CSV table of C-alpha atoms in Angstrom, one decimal:
chain,number,residue,atom,x,y,z
A,1,MET,CA,18.5,13.4,-6.9
A,2,LEU,CA,19.0,17.1,-5.8
A,3,THR,CA,18.0,18.4,-9.6
A,4,TYR,CA,15.1,16.2,-9.1
A,5,TYR,CA,14.4,17.5,-5.6
A,6,ARG,CA,15.1,21.2,-6.6
A,7,ARG,CA,12.8,20.9,-9.7
A,8,LEU,CA,10.6,18.3,-9.9
A,9,PHE,CA,9.8,16.8,-6.2
A,10,PRO,CA,6.2,18.0,-5.5
A,11,PHE,CA,6.4,19.4,-2.1
A,12,LYS,CA,3.2,22.0,-2.4
A,13,SER,CA,0.9,19.0,-3.1
A,14,LEU,CA,2.5,16.8,-0.4
A,15,TYR,CA,2.3,19.8,2.1
A,16,THR,CA,-1.7,20.2,1.0
A,17,TRP,CA,-2.4,16.5,1.5
A,18,LEU,CA,-0.7,16.1,4.9
A,19,ASN,CA,-1.9,19.5,6.3
A,20,HIS,CA,-5.6,19.2,4.8
A,21,GLY,CA,-5.5,23.0,3.9
A,22,HIS,CA,-3.5,25.4,2.3
A,23,THR,CA,-2.6,27.3,5.4
A,24,SER,CA,-0.6,25.8,7.8
A,25,THR,CA,-1.8,23.7,10.8
A,26,ARG,CA,-0.6,21.4,13.5
A,27,LYS,CA,-1.1,18.7,11.0
A,28,PHE,CA,2.1,20.0,9.3
A,29,THR,CA,3.6,22.1,11.8
A,30,HIS,CA,3.9,19.0,14.5
A,31,ARG,CA,4.7,16.2,12.0
A,32,GLU,CA,7.9,14.4,12.2
A,33,PHE,CA,9.9,13.7,8.8
A,34,ALA,CA,12.8,11.6,9.4
A,35,PHE,CA,16.0,11.7,6.5
A,36,THR,CA,18.0,8.9,5.5
A,37,LEU,CA,21.2,10.2,4.0
A,38,PRO,CA,24.3,8.6,2.4
A,39,GLY,CA,26.2,6.3,4.4
A,40,ASP,CA,22.8,5.3,6.1
A,41,VAL,CA,22.7,8.1,8.5
A,42,TYR,CA,19.3,8.4,9.7
A,43,LEU,CA,17.7,11.5,11.2
A,44,ARG,CA,14.5,11.9,12.6
A,45,TYR,CA,12.3,14.5,14.6
A,46,HIS,CA,12.5,17.3,12.0
A,47,SER,CA,9.6,19.1,11.7
A,48,PHE,CA,8.4,22.3,9.3
A,49,ASN,CA,6.3,25.3,9.0
A,50,SER,CA,5.9,25.0,5.4
A,51,ALA,CA,6.3,23.6,2.1
A,52,GLU,CA,9.3,25.9,1.6
A,53,GLU,CA,10.8,24.9,4.9
A,54,LEU,CA,10.8,21.4,4.1
A,55,LYS,CA,12.1,22.0,0.4
A,56,LYS,CA,15.0,24.1,2.0
A,57,GLN,CA,15.8,21.1,4.3
A,58,VAL,CA,15.7,18.7,1.8
A,59,LEU,CA,18.0,20.5,-0.7
A,60,GLN,CA,20.4,21.1,2.1
A,61,PHE,CA,20.2,17.4,3.0
A,62,ASN,CA,19.9,16.0,-0.4
A,63,PRO,CA,18.7,12.5,1.3
A,64,SER,CA,18.4,8.9,-0.7
A,65,ARG,CA,14.6,9.1,0.7
A,66,PHE,CA,12.8,10.9,3.6
A,67,GLU,CA,9.6,9.2,5.6
A,68,ILE,CA,6.3,10.9,7.3
A,69,GLY,CA,5.6,10.1,10.8
A,70,PRO,CA,3.0,11.1,13.4
A,71,ILE,CA,1.3,14.6,14.5
A,72,TYR,CA,3.0,15.1,17.8
A,73,SER,CA,1.8,17.0,20.9
A,74,ALA,CA,4.6,19.3,20.3
A,75,ARG,CA,7.1,20.3,17.3
A,76,PRO,CA,9.1,17.3,16.7
A,77,ARG,CA,12.2,19.5,16.5
A,78,ASP,CA,11.6,20.6,20.0
A,79,LYS,CA,11.7,17.1,21.1
A,80,LYS,CA,15.0,17.8,23.2
A,81,THR,CA,13.6,21.0,25.1
A,82,VAL,CA,10.1,19.5,26.1
A,83,ARG,CA,9.2,17.0,28.9
A,84,GLY,CA,8.9,13.1,28.2
A,85,ALA,CA,5.6,12.7,29.2
A,86,GLU,CA,4.5,15.7,27.2
A,87,PHE,CA,5.8,14.6,23.9
A,88,TYR,CA,3.7,11.9,22.5
A,89,PRO,CA,2.0,10.8,19.0
A,90,MET,CA,-1.5,12.4,18.7
A,91,GLN,CA,-2.4,11.4,15.0
A,92,ARG,CA,-1.4,9.6,12.1
A,93,GLU,CA,-2.9,8.4,9.4
A,94,LEU,CA,-3.9,4.8,9.5
A,95,VAL,CA,-1.1,3.3,6.7
A,96,PHE,CA,-1.0,0.0,5.3
A,97,ASP,CA,1.6,-2.2,3.6
A,98,ILE,CA,1.0,-5.2,0.9
A,99,ASP,CA,4.8,-6.2,-0.1
A,100,MET,CA,5.1,-8.5,-2.9
A,101,THR,CA,7.9,-10.9,-1.0
A,102,ASP,CA,4.8,-12.2,1.5
A,103,TYR,CA,3.5,-14.0,-2.0
A,104,ASP,CA,6.7,-15.6,-2.4
A,105,PRO,CA,5.3,-19.0,-1.3
A,106,ILE,CA,2.7,-19.0,-4.1
A,107,ARG,CA,3.6,-17.1,-7.1
A,108,THR,CA,5.8,-18.9,-9.7
A,109,CYS,CA,7.3,-16.0,-12.3
A,110,CYS,CA,9.5,-13.8,-9.9
A,111,SER,CA,10.9,-14.2,-6.0
A,112,GLU,CA,12.4,-11.8,-3.4
A,113,ALA,CA,12.7,-8.4,-4.7
A,114,ASN,CA,11.8,-9.1,-8.4
A,115,ILE,CA,8.7,-8.0,-9.8
A,116,CYS,CA,6.8,-8.2,-13.1
A,117,LYS,CA,3.1,-7.4,-14.5
A,118,ARG,CA,2.1,-11.2,-14.0
A,119,CYS,CA,2.8,-11.5,-10.2
A,120,TRP,CA,1.4,-7.8,-9.8
A,121,ALA,CA,-1.8,-9.0,-10.3
A,122,PHE,CA,-1.7,-10.1,-6.7
A,123,ILE,CA,-1.4,-6.8,-5.6
A,124,SER,CA,-4.1,-5.5,-7.6
A,125,ALA,CA,-6.3,-8.2,-6.3
A,126,ALA,CA,-5.3,-7.0,-2.6
A,127,VAL,CA,-5.8,-3.6,-3.5
A,128,ARG,CA,-9.4,-4.1,-4.7
A,129,VAL,CA,-10.5,-6.3,-1.3
A,130,LEU,CA,-8.7,-4.3,0.9
A,131,ASP,CA,-10.2,-1.2,-0.7
A,132,ALA,CA,-13.8,-2.4,-0.5
A,133,ALA,CA,-13.4,-3.8,3.0
A,134,ILE,CA,-12.1,-0.5,4.6
A,135,ARG,CA,-14.9,1.5,2.9
A,136,GLU,CA,-17.7,-0.7,3.4
A,137,GLU,CA,-17.0,-2.3,6.9
A,138,PHE,CA,-15.5,0.9,8.7
A,139,GLY,CA,-16.9,3.6,6.8
A,140,TYR,CA,-13.4,5.4,5.8
A,141,SER,CA,-13.4,7.4,2.5
A,142,LYS,CA,-10.0,9.1,2.3
A,143,LEU,CA,-7.8,6.7,0.7
A,144,VAL,CA,-4.9,6.9,-1.2
A,145,TRP,CA,-2.7,4.1,-2.6
A,146,ILE,CA,1.1,4.8,-3.3
A,147,TYR,CA,3.3,2.4,-5.4
A,148,SER,CA,6.4,1.9,-3.4
A,149,GLY,CA,9.0,2.3,-6.3
A,150,ARG,CA,9.9,-1.6,-6.2
A,151,ARG,CA,7.6,-4.4,-4.9
A,152,GLY,CA,4.9,-3.4,-2.9
A,153,ILE,CA,2.4,-1.0,-2.3
A,154,HIS,CA,1.2,1.5,0.6
A,155,LEU,CA,-2.1,2.9,1.6
A,156,TRP,CA,-2.6,6.1,3.7
A,157,ILE,CA,-6.1,6.7,5.1
A,158,SER,CA,-6.7,10.6,6.2
A,159,ASP,CA,-10.2,10.3,7.7
A,160,LYS,CA,-10.2,11.9,10.9
A,161,GLU,CA,-11.8,9.0,12.9
A,162,ALA,CA,-8.8,7.0,11.2
A,163,MET,CA,-6.0,9.4,12.0
A,164,GLU,CA,-7.4,9.5,16.2
A,165,LEU,CA,-7.3,5.4,16.6
A,166,THR,CA,-5.1,4.2,19.3
A,167,ASP,CA,-2.3,1.7,18.8
A,168,GLU,CA,-4.7,-0.8,20.4
A,169,GLN,CA,-7.6,0.0,18.1
A,170,ARG,CA,-5.2,0.0,14.8
A,171,LYS,CA,-4.1,-3.6,16.3
A,172,ALA,CA,-7.8,-4.7,16.5
A,173,LEU,CA,-8.5,-3.2,13.0
A,174,VAL,CA,-5.5,-5.0,11.3
A,175,GLY,CA,-6.7,-8.3,13.2
A,176,TRP,CA,-10.0,-8.1,11.6
A,177,LEU,CA,-8.6,-7.4,8.0
A,178,THR,CA,-5.9,-10.3,8.3
A,179,VAL,CA,-7.0,-13.6,7.3
A,180,VAL,CA,-3.7,-14.9,5.5
A,181,PRO,CA,-0.8,-14.4,8.0
A,182,GLY,CA,2.3,-13.6,6.4
A,183,GLY,CA,5.7,-15.2,6.3
A,184,LYS,CA,5.9,-18.9,6.9
A,185,GLU,CA,2.3,-19.0,8.5
A,186,SER,CA,1.1,-18.4,5.2
A,187,SER,CA,1.0,-21.8,4.1
A,188,LYS,CA,-1.0,-23.0,7.2
A,189,ARG,CA,-4.5,-24.4,5.9
A,190,LEU,CA,-7.4,-22.0,6.6
A,191,ASN,CA,-10.5,-22.9,8.3
A,192,ILE,CA,-12.8,-19.8,8.0
A,193,HIS,CA,-16.2,-21.1,8.0
A,194,ASN,CA,-17.9,-20.7,11.1
A,195,SER,CA,-20.1,-24.0,12.7
A,196,SER,CA,-22.9,-23.5,10.0
A,197,GLY,CA,-20.4,-23.4,7.2
A,198,ARG,CA,-20.9,-19.5,6.6
A,199,LEU,CA,-18.3,-16.7,6.0
A,200,ALA,CA,-18.7,-13.6,7.8
A,201,PRO,CA,-20.1,-11.1,5.4
A,202,GLY,CA,-17.0,-9.1,4.5
A,203,LEU,CA,-15.3,-12.2,3.7
A,204,GLN,CA,-18.2,-13.5,1.5
A,205,SER,CA,-18.0,-10.3,-0.7
A,206,ALA,CA,-14.0,-10.5,-1.0
A,207,LEU,CA,-14.7,-14.5,-1.9
A,208,ASP,CA,-17.3,-13.6,-4.4
A,209,TYR,CA,-14.8,-11.1,-6.3
A,210,LEU,CA,-11.6,-13.5,-6.1
A,211,LYS,CA,-13.4,-16.4,-7.5
A,212,THR,CA,-13.9,-14.2,-10.8
A,213,ILE,CA,-10.0,-14.0,-10.8
A,214,PHE,CA,-8.6,-17.1,-9.4
A,215,VAL,CA,-8.6,-19.3,-12.7
A,216,GLU,CA,-7.0,-16.6,-14.7
A,217,LEU,CA,-4.3,-15.7,-12.0
A,218,VAL,CA,-3.5,-18.7,-9.8
A,219,LEU,CA,-4.4,-21.3,-12.4
A,220,ARG,CA,-3.5,-19.9,-15.9
A,221,ASN,CA,-1.1,-17.0,-15.0
A,222,GLN,CA,1.1,-18.5,-12.3
A,223,ASP,CA,0.2,-22.1,-13.0
A,224,CYS,CA,0.5,-22.5,-9.0
A,225,PHE,CA,-0.3,-26.3,-8.9
A,226,ARG,CA,1.9,-27.7,-12.0
A,227,THR,CA,4.9,-29.0,-10.1
A,228,GLU,CA,4.7,-31.8,-7.5
A,229,GLU,CA,5.6,-29.0,-4.6
A,230,GLY,CA,2.9,-27.0,-6.0
A,231,TYR,CA,0.1,-29.3,-5.6
A,232,GLU,CA,1.3,-31.2,-2.5
A,233,LYS,CA,0.5,-27.7,-1.2
A,234,LEU,CA,-3.0,-27.6,-2.7
A,235,LEU,CA,-3.6,-31.2,-1.1
A,236,GLN,CA,-2.5,-30.2,2.4
A,237,CYS,CA,-5.7,-27.8,2.2
A,238,ILE,CA,-8.0,-30.5,1.9
A,239,PRO,CA,-9.2,-32.3,4.9
A,240,ASP,CA,-10.7,-35.6,3.2
A,241,SER,CA,-7.5,-37.9,3.2
A,242,SER,CA,-9.4,-40.3,0.6
A,243,VAL,CA,-9.7,-37.5,-1.5
A,244,VAL,CA,-6.2,-36.4,-1.1
A,245,SER,CA,-5.1,-40.0,-1.7
A,246,ALA,CA,-7.1,-40.4,-4.9
A,247,LEU,CA,-5.5,-37.1,-6.6
A,248,ARG,CA,-2.2,-37.5,-5.6
A,249,GLU,CA,-2.2,-40.9,-7.3
A,250,LYS,CA,-3.9,-39.4,-10.4
A,251,TRP,CA,-1.3,-36.4,-10.5
A,252,GLU,CA,1.9,-38.5,-9.9
A,253,ASP,CA,0.7,-40.5,-13.1
A,254,ASN,CA,0.4,-37.1,-15.0
A,255,PRO,CA,3.0,-35.2,-13.9
A,256,SER,CA,2.7,-32.1,-16.6
A,257,ARG,CA,-1.1,-32.1,-16.0
A,258,SER,CA,-1.8,-28.1,-15.6
A,259,SER,CA,-3.1,-26.3,-12.6
A,260,GLU,CA,-6.4,-25.8,-14.3
A,261,LYS,CA,-7.1,-29.4,-14.7
A,262,LYS,CA,-6.1,-30.6,-11.4
A,263,TRP,CA,-8.5,-27.6,-9.7
A,264,SER,CA,-11.0,-29.1,-12.2
A,265,ASP,CA,-10.2,-32.7,-10.8
A,266,LEU,CA,-10.7,-31.3,-7.2
A,267,SER,CA,-14.2,-29.8,-8.3
A,268,ALA,CA,-15.5,-33.2,-9.3
A,269,TYR,CA,-15.5,-33.7,-5.2
A,270,LYS,CA,-17.2,-30.5,-4.4
A,271,SER,CA,-20.4,-32.0,-3.5
A,272,GLN,CA,-18.9,-33.1,-0.4
A,273,ARG,CA,-19.7,-30.0,1.8
A,274,ASN,CA,-15.9,-30.1,3.3
A,275,VAL,CA,-14.5,-30.5,0.0
A,276,LEU,CA,-16.3,-27.3,-1.2
A,277,HIS,CA,-15.5,-25.2,2.0
A,278,ALA,CA,-11.8,-26.4,1.5
A,279,MET,CA,-11.8,-24.9,-2.2
A,280,GLU,CA,-13.2,-21.6,-0.7
A,281,ASP,CA,-10.3,-21.8,1.7
A,282,ILE,CA,-7.9,-22.1,-1.2
A,283,ILE,CA,-9.4,-19.2,-3.0
A,284,ILE,CA,-8.9,-16.8,-0.3
A,285,GLN,CA,-5.2,-18.4,0.8
A,286,TYR,CA,-4.0,-17.8,-2.7
A,287,THR,CA,-5.6,-14.4,-3.5
A,288,TYR,CA,-6.4,-12.4,-0.2
A,289,PRO,CA,-4.4,-9.7,0.7
A,290,ARG,CA,-1.4,-10.3,2.8
A,291,ILE,CA,-0.6,-7.1,5.0
A,292,ASP,CA,2.3,-6.7,6.8
A,293,ALA,CA,0.5,-6.0,10.2
A,294,GLU,CA,3.6,-4.5,11.9
A,295,VAL,CA,3.3,-1.2,9.7
A,296,SER,CA,-0.3,-0.6,10.9
A,297,LYS,CA,-0.2,-1.1,14.3
A,298,HIS,CA,1.7,2.0,15.7
A,299,ARG,CA,1.1,5.5,15.6
A,300,ASN,CA,4.7,6.5,15.6
A,301,HIS,CA,5.4,4.5,12.5
A,302,LEU,CA,7.2,6.4,9.8
A,303,LEU,CA,6.6,5.1,6.2
A,304,LYS,CA,8.5,6.4,2.9
A,305,ALA,CA,6.6,9.4,1.4
A,306,PRO,CA,5.1,9.8,-1.7
A,307,PHE,CA,7.4,10.8,-4.6
A,308,CYS,CA,10.6,9.6,-3.1
A,309,VAL,CA,12.7,7.5,-5.2
A,310,HIS,CA,13.5,4.0,-4.3
A,311,PRO,CA,17.1,3.7,-4.3
A,312,LYS,CA,17.5,0.3,-5.9
A,313,THR,CA,15.3,0.7,-9.2
A,314,GLY,CA,15.3,4.5,-9.5
A,315,ARG,CA,11.6,4.7,-9.9
A,316,VAL,CA,9.4,7.3,-8.0
A,317,CYS,CA,6.9,6.2,-5.5
A,318,VAL,CA,3.8,7.4,-6.9
A,319,PRO,CA,0.2,7.4,-6.2
A,320,LEU,CA,-2.2,5.2,-8.7
A,321,ASP,CA,-5.7,4.9,-9.0
A,322,PRO,CA,-6.9,1.7,-7.8
A,323,GLU,CA,-9.3,1.7,-10.4
A,324,SER,CA,-7.1,1.3,-13.4
A,325,LEU,CA,-4.5,-0.9,-11.2
A,326,LEU,CA,-5.0,-4.1,-12.9
A,327,ASN,CA,-3.7,-2.9,-16.1
A,328,PHE,CA,-0.7,-0.8,-13.8
A,329,ASP,CA,2.6,-2.3,-14.8
A,330,PRO,CA,5.4,-1.2,-12.5
A,331,GLU,CA,8.1,-0.9,-15.4
A,332,SER,CA,5.8,2.0,-16.5
A,333,VAL,CA,6.7,4.1,-13.9
A,334,PRO,CA,9.0,6.8,-14.3
A,335,THR,CA,12.8,6.8,-13.3
A,336,VAL,CA,14.4,9.8,-12.1
A,337,GLY,CA,16.8,9.3,-15.3
A,338,GLN,CA,13.8,9.4,-17.3
A,339,LEU,CA,12.3,12.6,-15.7
A,340,LEU,CA,15.6,14.7,-16.2
A,341,GLN,CA,15.9,13.6,-19.6
A,342,GLU,CA,12.5,14.6,-20.2
A,343,LEU,CA,13.3,17.9,-18.6
A,344,ASP,CA,16.4,18.5,-20.9
A,345,SER,CA,14.2,18.3,-24.0
A,346,ILE,CA,12.1,21.1,-22.9
A,347,PRO,CA,13.3,24.4,-24.3
A,348,ARG,CA,13.5,27.1,-21.6
A,349,THR,CA,13.1,31.0,-21.6
A,350,ASP,CA,15.1,33.2,-18.9
A,351,ASP,CA,12.2,33.7,-17.1
A,352,GLN,CA,11.5,30.1,-16.9
A,353,ALA,CA,14.7,29.2,-15.8
A,354,LYS,CA,14.4,31.0,-12.9
A,355,GLU,CA,11.6,29.1,-11.5
A,356,PHE,CA,11.1,25.6,-11.2
A,357,HIS,CA,8.0,25.1,-8.9
A,358,SER,CA,5.9,23.1,-11.5
A,359,ASP,CA,8.5,21.7,-13.6
A,360,TRP,CA,6.6,18.4,-13.0
A,361,GLU,CA,3.8,19.5,-14.8
A,362,LYS,CA,6.0,19.0,-18.0
A,363,THR,CA,7.1,15.5,-17.5
A,364,SER,CA,5.4,11.9,-17.1
A,365,LEU,CA,5.1,12.8,-13.2
A,366,LYS,CA,2.0,14.9,-13.9
A,367,PRO,CA,-0.6,12.3,-13.9
A,368,TYR,CA,0.4,10.9,-10.7
A,369,VAL,CA,0.8,14.3,-8.7
A,370,ASP,CA,-2.6,15.3,-10.2
A,371,ILE,CA,-4.1,11.9,-8.4
A,372,LEU,CA,-2.7,13.1,-5.2
A,373,ASP,CA,-4.1,16.7,-5.8
A,374,LYS,CA,-7.8,15.6,-6.5
A,375,HIS,CA,-7.7,13.4,-3.4
A,376,SER,CA,-6.2,16.4,-1.3
A,377,SER,CA,-9.1,18.5,-2.8
A,378,ARG,CA,-11.2,15.8,-1.7
A,379,ILE,CA,-10.1,16.0,2.2
A,380,MET,CA,-9.8,19.9,2.1
A,381,GLU,CA,-13.9,20.1,0.9
A,382,ASP,CA,-14.8,17.5,3.6
A,383,VAL,CA,-12.9,19.9,6.0
A,384,ARG,CA,-14.5,22.8,4.9
A,385,THR,CA,-17.9,21.2,5.1
A,386,GLU,CA,-17.2,20.2,8.6
A,387,LYS,CA,-16.4,23.8,9.4
A,388,ARG,CA,-19.6,25.1,8.2
A,389,LYS,CA,-21.5,22.6,9.9
A,390,MET,CA,-19.6,23.4,13.6
A,391,ASP,CA,-20.3,27.3,12.8
A,392,MET,CA,-23.9,26.6,12.4
A,393,SER,CA,-24.3,24.8,15.6
A,394,TRP,CA,-22.9,27.7,17.1
């Protein structure tokens, strides 16, 4: 890990992204960093003036991971010398967390911390829906998605308006986006149509997309309704008891009937309005994003920094391109061991051996750092545009 931090971790890219510029501002100097050291030692309220200071501290601690928190009213490292009422979080990216374990009630290929390309398709669908909803319904545009290194994905939103949201506003926004509750509540029957049988425009837009992937993901890939346990969950979502009885009898007589055929059996009843609505509810229930709401509600929440390493898998937490997420394979993400092997294979001159600032450029980490750098460039361009507008107004 020490070699990884010293030679590969892109501290400058992380700094530029958080700071929204090349010259230090409060967005970085008043930002909280927390470190997890071996032995589960947890150190909070660290802050730094530059990327170089952050790197120096990381090399000294050699943490198993470190996390990023909010921008405070005072420098976090001065917390003990500031009056309590004068130390509070002022800004923080709006963040979301989608964890694969929330899909355990429906996925059939893996469970708990395990993940594969097949069940990653649930995450891909969630990203597509959530990304579109946030851009279209809230107007935010500075979104970056980060693979967590094991079984999930994080979203960081850096728009000025998003960063300034209060806890109450964040809670309301998350509540608006939460359709399928997490945990034990996720199997409860949904009832998302209004009294006239319509869906909210944003939900209708999501459904239009999710219909296109439901057959391949839920019926063919996961075969969610093949077993008795699986099809009983499906039957619980149907409000017409006569339809439920007829389908149950048919499926009990044909225990090996595939999920796709069972869905076809249900479709025979969709001329009934309540059954059609139930089928749409089922599509939403099995494919709509399952958000860990607690991560998003509070400005003072800390979240693992991009390019940290997951201690269980050794994989790096890397930024992803949402456009190519459907083809993303979690097992393709480089591990620390792989990256160090790549470094070892690079011939070095004496001059090169002295500088390690950009060694990531020579490894398979480069395309992921490029994603964050391009994202940061767009943020900085918007900051410059806003500054020019303010200058002109004077």
